[in-house]
Coordinates of C-alpha atoms in Angstrom, one line a residue:
X267 CA 87.8 -64.2 101.5
X268 CA 88.9 -66.2 98.2
X269 CA 88.3 -69.5 100.2
X270 CA 84.9 -68.3 101.0
X271 CA 84.0 -67.5 97.2
X272 CA 85.4 -71.1 96.2
X273 CA 83.2 -72.6 99.0
X274 CA 80.2 -70.9 97.8
X275 CA 80.8 -71.9 94.0
X276 CA 81.1 -75.7 95.1
X277 CA 77.6 -75.4 96.8
X278 CA 75.9 -73.5 94.0
X279 CA 77.2 -76.3 91.4
X280 CA 76.1 -79.2 93.9
X281 CA 72.8 -77.7 94.4
X282 CA 69.4 -79.4 93.4
X283 CA 65.8 -78.4 93.5
X284 CA 63.1 -81.0 93.7
X285 CA 60.4 -78.6 94.7
X286 CA 59.4 -75.0 94.9
X287 CA 60.5 -74.8 98.4
X288 CA 64.1 -75.9 97.3
X289 CA 64.2 -73.2 94.5
X290 CA 63.2 -70.7 96.9
X291 CA 65.9 -71.5 99.5
X292 CA 68.4 -71.5 96.8
X293 CA 67.1 -68.0 95.8
X294 CA 67.4 -66.6 99.3
X295 CA 70.8 -68.0 99.9
X296 CA 72.6 -67.0 96.9
X297 CA 70.5 -64.4 94.8
X298 CA 68.4 -62.3 97.1
X299 CA 69.8 -59.0 98.8
X300 CA 70.5 -60.7 102.0
X301 CA 72.5 -63.6 100.2
X302 CA 75.9 -64.8 100.9
X303 CA 76.9 -63.3 97.7
X304 CA 75.6 -59.7 98.5
X305 CA 77.4 -60.2 102.0
X306 CA 80.7 -60.6 100.1
X307 CA 80.1 -57.4 97.8
X308 CA 79.7 -55.8 101.1
X309 CA 83.0 -57.1 102.3
X310 CA 84.7 -55.5 99.2
X311 CA 86.0 -52.6 100.8
X312 CA 88.0 -54.4 103.3
X313 CA 90.0 -56.2 100.7
X314 CA 93.4 -54.9 100.4
X315 CA 93.9 -52.7 97.1
X316 CA 96.5 -55.2 95.3
X317 CA 93.6 -57.9 95.6
X318 CA 90.7 -56.0 94.7
X319 CA 90.8 -56.6 90.9
X320 CA 91.2 -60.3 91.4
X321 CA 88.4 -60.4 94.1
X322 CA 86.1 -58.4 92.1
X323 CA 86.4 -60.6 89.0
X324 CA 85.8 -63.6 91.3
X325 CA 82.8 -62.0 92.8
X326 CA 81.2 -61.4 89.6
X327 CA 81.8 -64.8 88.3
X328 CA 80.3 -66.3 91.6
X329 CA 77.2 -63.7 90.9
X330 CA 76.7 -65.1 87.4
X331 CA 77.1 -68.8 88.5
X332 CA 74.3 -68.3 91.0
X333 CA 72.1 -66.7 88.5
X334 CA 72.5 -69.4 85.8
X335 CA 72.1 -72.4 88.1
X336 CA 68.9 -70.6 89.8
X337 CA 67.5 -70.4 86.0
X338 CA 68.6 -74.1 85.3
X339 CA 66.9 -75.4 88.5
X340 CA 63.8 -73.3 87.6
X341 CA 63.5 -74.9 84.0
X342 CA 63.9 -78.5 85.2
X343 CA 61.3 -78.0 87.7
X344 CA 58.9 -76.5 85.0
X345 CA 59.8 -79.5 82.9
X346 CA 58.9 -81.9 85.6
X347 CA 55.6 -80.2 86.1
X348 CA 54.6 -80.5 82.4
X349 CA 55.5 -84.0 82.2
X350 CA 53.6 -84.8 85.1
X351 CA 50.4 -83.0 83.8
X352 CA 50.7 -84.9 80.2
X353 CA 51.1 -88.2 82.1
X354 CA 47.5 -88.9 81.8
X355 CA 46.9 -87.5 77.9
X356 CA 47.2 -89.9 75.2
X357 CA 48.9 -87.9 72.7
X358 CA 47.8 -90.4 69.8
X359 CA 44.0 -89.3 70.1
X360 CA 42.7 -87.0 67.5
X361 CA 42.2 -83.4 68.5
X362 CA 38.8 -82.5 69.9
X363 CA 37.8 -79.2 68.1
X364 CA 36.2 -76.2 69.9
X365 CA 32.5 -76.0 69.8
X366 CA 30.9 -72.6 69.0
X367 CA 27.5 -71.8 71.0
X368 CA 24.4 -70.4 69.0
X369 CA 22.0 -67.8 70.3
X370 CA 18.6 -68.9 71.6
X371 CA 15.8 -68.5 68.8
X372 CA 13.7 -66.9 71.1
X373 CA 16.6 -64.3 71.9
X374 CA 17.2 -64.0 67.8
X375 CA 13.4 -63.0 67.4
X376 CA 13.5 -60.5 70.4
X377 CA 16.6 -58.8 69.4
X378 CA 15.1 -58.6 65.9
X379 CA 11.9 -57.0 67.2
X380 CA 13.7 -54.5 69.3
X381 CA 15.8 -53.4 66.3
X382 CA 12.8 -52.7 64.2
X383 CA 11.0 -50.9 66.9
X384 CA 14.0 -48.9 67.9
X385 CA 14.4 -47.7 64.4
X386 CA 10.8 -46.2 64.5
X387 CA 11.7 -44.3 67.7
X388 CA 10.4 -46.7 70.3
X389 CA 12.6 -47.5 73.4
X390 CA 12.7 -50.8 75.8
X391 CA 11.0 -50.8 78.9
X392 CA 10.9 -53.6 81.7
X393 CA 8.9 -54.4 84.7
X394 CA 8.6 -56.9 87.6
X395 CA 7.5 -60.5 86.7
X396 CA 5.6 -60.9 90.2
X397 CA 2.9 -58.3 90.1
X398 CA 0.3 -56.5 92.2
X399 CA -3.2 -57.1 91.1
X400 CA -3.8 -53.2 90.5
X401 CA -1.0 -53.2 87.6
X402 CA -1.9 -56.7 86.2
X403 CA -5.8 -56.2 86.1
X404 CA -7.4 -53.6 87.9
X405 CA -5.8 -50.6 86.0
X406 CA -6.2 -52.3 82.8
X407 CA -9.9 -52.0 83.1
X408 CA -10.3 -55.4 84.8
X409 CA -12.7 -54.7 87.6
X410 CA -12.9 -57.2 90.3
X411 CA -15.1 -60.2 89.4
X412 CA -15.4 -59.0 85.7
X413 CA -15.4 -61.6 83.4
X414 CA -12.5 -60.6 81.3
X415 CA -10.3 -61.9 84.2
X416 CA -11.5 -65.4 83.2
X417 CA -9.7 -64.9 79.9
X418 CA -6.5 -65.7 81.7
X419 CA -5.5 -68.5 83.8
X420 CA -3.6 -66.8 87.0
X421 CA -0.7 -68.0 89.2
X422 CA -1.3 -66.4 92.5
X423 CA 1.5 -65.9 94.7
X424 CA -0.5 -64.1 97.7
X425 CA -4.0 -63.3 98.3
X426 CA -5.6 -60.1 100.0
X427 CA -4.0 -58.3 98.5
X428 CA -3.4 -60.3 95.7
X429 CA 0.1 -60.7 94.0
X430 CA 0.4 -62.9 90.8
X431 CA 2.7 -64.0 88.2
X432 CA 2.2 -61.5 85.6
X433 CA -0.3 -62.7 82.8
X434 CA 1.1 -60.2 80.2
X435 CA 3.7 -57.4 80.1
X436 CA 1.0 -54.9 80.1
X437 CA 1.8 -54.1 83.5
X438 CA 4.9 -52.5 82.4
X439 CA 2.6 -50.0 80.4
X440 CA 0.6 -49.1 83.5
X441 CA 3.8 -48.4 85.4
X442 CA 5.4 -46.3 82.5
X443 CA 2.0 -44.1 82.1
X444 CA 1.7 -43.9 85.9
X445 CA 5.5 -42.7 86.3
X446 CA 5.9 -40.6 83.3
X447 CA 4.1 -37.7 81.3
X448 CA 3.2 -38.2 77.6
X449 CA 4.3 -38.6 75.1
X450 CA 5.9 -41.8 75.3
X451 CA 6.7 -44.7 72.8
X452 CA 8.0 -48.0 74.4
X453 CA 7.8 -51.7 73.7
X454 CA 7.8 -54.2 76.7
X455 CA 9.4 -57.5 75.8
X456 CA 9.6 -60.1 78.7
X457 CA 8.6 -63.4 80.1
X458 CA 4.6 -64.0 81.3
X459 CA 2.9 -66.8 83.1
X460 CA -0.5 -68.4 82.6
X461 CA -1.8 -71.9 84.1
X462 CA -2.4 -73.6 81.3
X463 CA -1.5 -77.4 80.3
X464 CA 1.7 -77.7 78.5
X465 CA 1.5 -78.9 75.1
X466 CA 3.0 -78.5 71.5
X467 CA 1.1 -75.3 71.2
X468 CA 1.0 -74.1 74.8
X469 CA 3.0 -73.4 77.8
X470 CA 2.8 -72.2 81.3
X471 CA 5.2 -69.7 80.8
X472 CA 6.0 -67.6 77.5
X473 CA 7.5 -64.4 76.0
X474 CA 5.4 -61.5 74.9
X475 CA 6.4 -58.2 73.3
X476 CA 3.8 -55.4 73.9
X477 CA 4.0 -51.9 72.5
X478 CA 2.5 -48.3 73.7
X479 CA 2.5 -45.1 72.0
X480 CA 0.5 -41.9 73.7
X481 CA 0.5 -38.6 72.6
X482 CA -1.8 -36.0 71.4
X483 CA -4.0 -36.8 68.5
X484 CA -2.9 -40.5 67.9
X485 CA -5.2 -42.4 65.9
X486 CA -6.0 -45.9 64.5
X487 CA -4.1 -45.0 61.4
X488 CA -0.7 -44.5 63.3
X489 CA -1.5 -47.8 64.8
X490 CA -2.1 -49.6 61.3
X491 CA 1.0 -47.9 59.9
X492 CA 3.3 -48.9 62.8
X493 CA 2.3 -52.8 62.3
X494 CA 2.3 -52.4 58.7
X495 CA 6.0 -51.4 58.9
X496 CA 6.8 -53.7 61.5
X497 CA 5.3 -56.8 59.7
X498 CA 7.1 -56.3 56.5
X499 CA 10.4 -55.6 58.2
X500 CA 10.3 -59.1 60.1
X501 CA 8.4 -61.2 57.6
X502 CA 9.2 -59.5 54.1
X503 CA 7.7 -56.8 51.9
X504 CA 5.4 -59.3 50.3
X505 CA 3.7 -60.1 53.5
X506 CA 0.0 -59.2 53.9
X507 CA -1.8 -57.9 56.9
X508 CA -5.4 -57.6 58.0
X509 CA -7.0 -56.4 60.9
X510 CA -9.9 -58.4 62.4
X511 CA -12.4 -56.6 65.0
X512 CA -12.0 -58.1 68.5
X513 CA -12.3 -57.6 72.2
X514 CA -9.7 -56.4 75.0
X515 CA -10.6 -54.7 78.2
X516 CA -7.8 -52.4 77.8
X517 CA -8.5 -51.2 74.3
X518 CA -11.5 -49.7 72.5
X519 CA -11.7 -50.5 69.2
X520 CA -9.7 -53.5 69.4
X521 CA -8.4 -55.9 66.5
X522 CA -6.9 -59.3 65.9
X523 CA -3.7 -59.1 63.7
X524 CA -3.3 -61.4 61.1
X525 CA -0.5 -62.0 58.5
X526 CA -0.6 -63.8 54.9
X527 CA 1.2 -67.6 55.6
X528 CA 4.7 -67.4 54.1
X529 CA 4.8 -71.2 54.4
X530 CA 2.5 -72.1 52.0
X531 CA 2.1 -68.8 50.4
X532 CA -1.6 -69.0 49.7
X533 CA -1.9 -72.7 48.8
X534 CA -3.0 -73.6 52.3
X535 CA -1.3 -75.5 54.9
X536 CA -1.8 -77.0 58.5
X537 CA 0.0 -73.9 59.9
X538 CA -2.6 -71.5 58.5
X539 CA -5.6 -74.3 58.7
X540 CA -5.7 -73.7 55.0
X541 CA -7.1 -70.1 55.4
X542 CA -3.9 -68.2 54.2
X543 CA -4.0 -66.0 57.3
X544 CA -1.8 -66.7 60.5
X545 CA -2.7 -64.6 63.6
X546 CA 0.3 -63.1 65.3
X547 CA -1.3 -60.5 68.0
X548 CA -3.8 -58.2 69.1
X549 CA -3.9 -54.4 69.3
X550 CA -6.1 -51.2 69.5
X551 CA -6.7 -47.8 70.9
X552 CA -6.0 -47.6 74.5
X553 CA -9.2 -47.5 76.4
X554 CA -10.0 -43.9 78.3
X555 CA -10.5 -45.7 81.5
X556 CA -7.0 -46.9 81.3
X557 CA -5.5 -43.6 80.6
X558 CA -7.5 -42.3 83.6
X559 CA -6.3 -44.9 86.0
X560 CA -2.8 -43.7 85.3
X561 CA -3.3 -39.9 85.8
X562 CA -3.6 -39.2 82.0
X563 CA -6.4 -36.9 80.7
X564 CA -8.3 -38.9 77.9
X565 CA -9.5 -35.5 76.3
X566 CA -6.1 -34.4 75.8
X567 CA -4.0 -37.6 74.9
X568 CA -4.8 -40.8 73.0
X569 CA -2.8 -43.6 72.3
X570 CA -2.7 -47.4 70.9
X571 CA -1.1 -50.5 72.3
X572 CA -0.3 -53.8 70.8
X573 CA 0.9 -57.3 71.9
X574 CA 2.5 -60.2 70.2
X575 CA 3.8 -63.6 71.4
X576 CA 7.4 -64.1 70.6
X577 CA 7.3 -68.2 70.5
X578 CA 4.4 -67.7 68.1
X579 CA 6.5 -65.5 65.7
X580 CA 9.5 -67.6 65.9
X581 CA 7.7 -70.7 65.2
X582 CA 6.3 -69.3 62.0
X583 CA 9.4 -67.6 61.0
X584 CA 11.7 -70.8 61.6
X585 CA 8.9 -73.4 60.9
X586 CA 9.1 -75.0 64.5
X587 CA 6.1 -77.2 65.3
X588 CA 6.5 -77.9 68.9
X589 CA 6.3 -74.9 71.5
X590 CA 8.1 -76.9 74.2
X591 CA 11.2 -77.3 72.4
X592 CA 12.2 -73.7 73.2
X593 CA 12.6 -74.7 76.8
X594 CA 13.8 -78.1 77.1
X595 CA 17.7 -77.1 76.5
X596 CA 17.9 -79.9 73.7
X597 CA 21.3 -79.2 72.2
X598 CA 20.4 -80.8 69.0
X599 CA 17.4 -78.2 68.5
X600 CA 19.6 -75.2 69.7
X601 CA 22.7 -76.1 67.4
X602 CA 20.2 -75.4 64.5
X603 CA 20.3 -71.6 65.0
X604 CA 24.2 -71.3 64.7
X605 CA 25.1 -68.4 62.7
X606 CA 21.4 -67.3 62.7
X607 CA 20.8 -63.5 63.3

């Protein structure tokens, strides 16, 4: 028995591990529950009483030697692995600092718009970007062959029945009114598509945020107060607002929303075309026909709606002169918005 202990000591001291498999074989042979050391401990009961003390000490020494050797072999393999991974690295090169990303300017503006309207009690609604003709046109008072349809150049996905890439987020308004009972107050930010030539001021896709408020006794003053508060929160308390009469098939009366040019502060510039006013969107009272199309009684309920281009607002707020920059993924452009919220 003592001879086996000495034999195993010699084997442990001479052991080497050039790979992980060698280390595992050593563990199985000398450390695991089925190892030769465990077998010797199981034979302890057969040792004569006068030799038990000496044999027990020898077994403990063997066990400790095996564990220490196993740890030494494992550390040696780790050192070899680290050296191999560092072999291709030039440690004399300067450190490359970590780069922090930035939020896209359109996301910054969208988040700010949502924050302002949520404080006024509006929630956020969304809908499909590939839409049926009914939700994109017909329910919004665009009957078939109506000249108003020509105001928007549309991408058609299917014909008869027509499916289109939505030209505005008004489709979400229709789905909201169709699926719920008033009152409701929501905004609808999202991407929209129109078949337009790409230039510094236009693109075939862009982003809108529309809003809808339907309840009993909603009037144009409610619309004006909402727009006033939003504009002053987003652009500053000194910003002036004006409403110009306009036409939209889905609202009546309708108006364009202009704000005072905060870039030139009334001195005149190419952004405001030397008028000191910049258009940011359109608005109006929801047409009774739209309410009827959604199953809402226009004699009992009224509402207002508005819509704005997020790119337009972002260009004004950050004085960006080319709309194409938003979709080109140029890191030089995007990195300018680090730390901007």
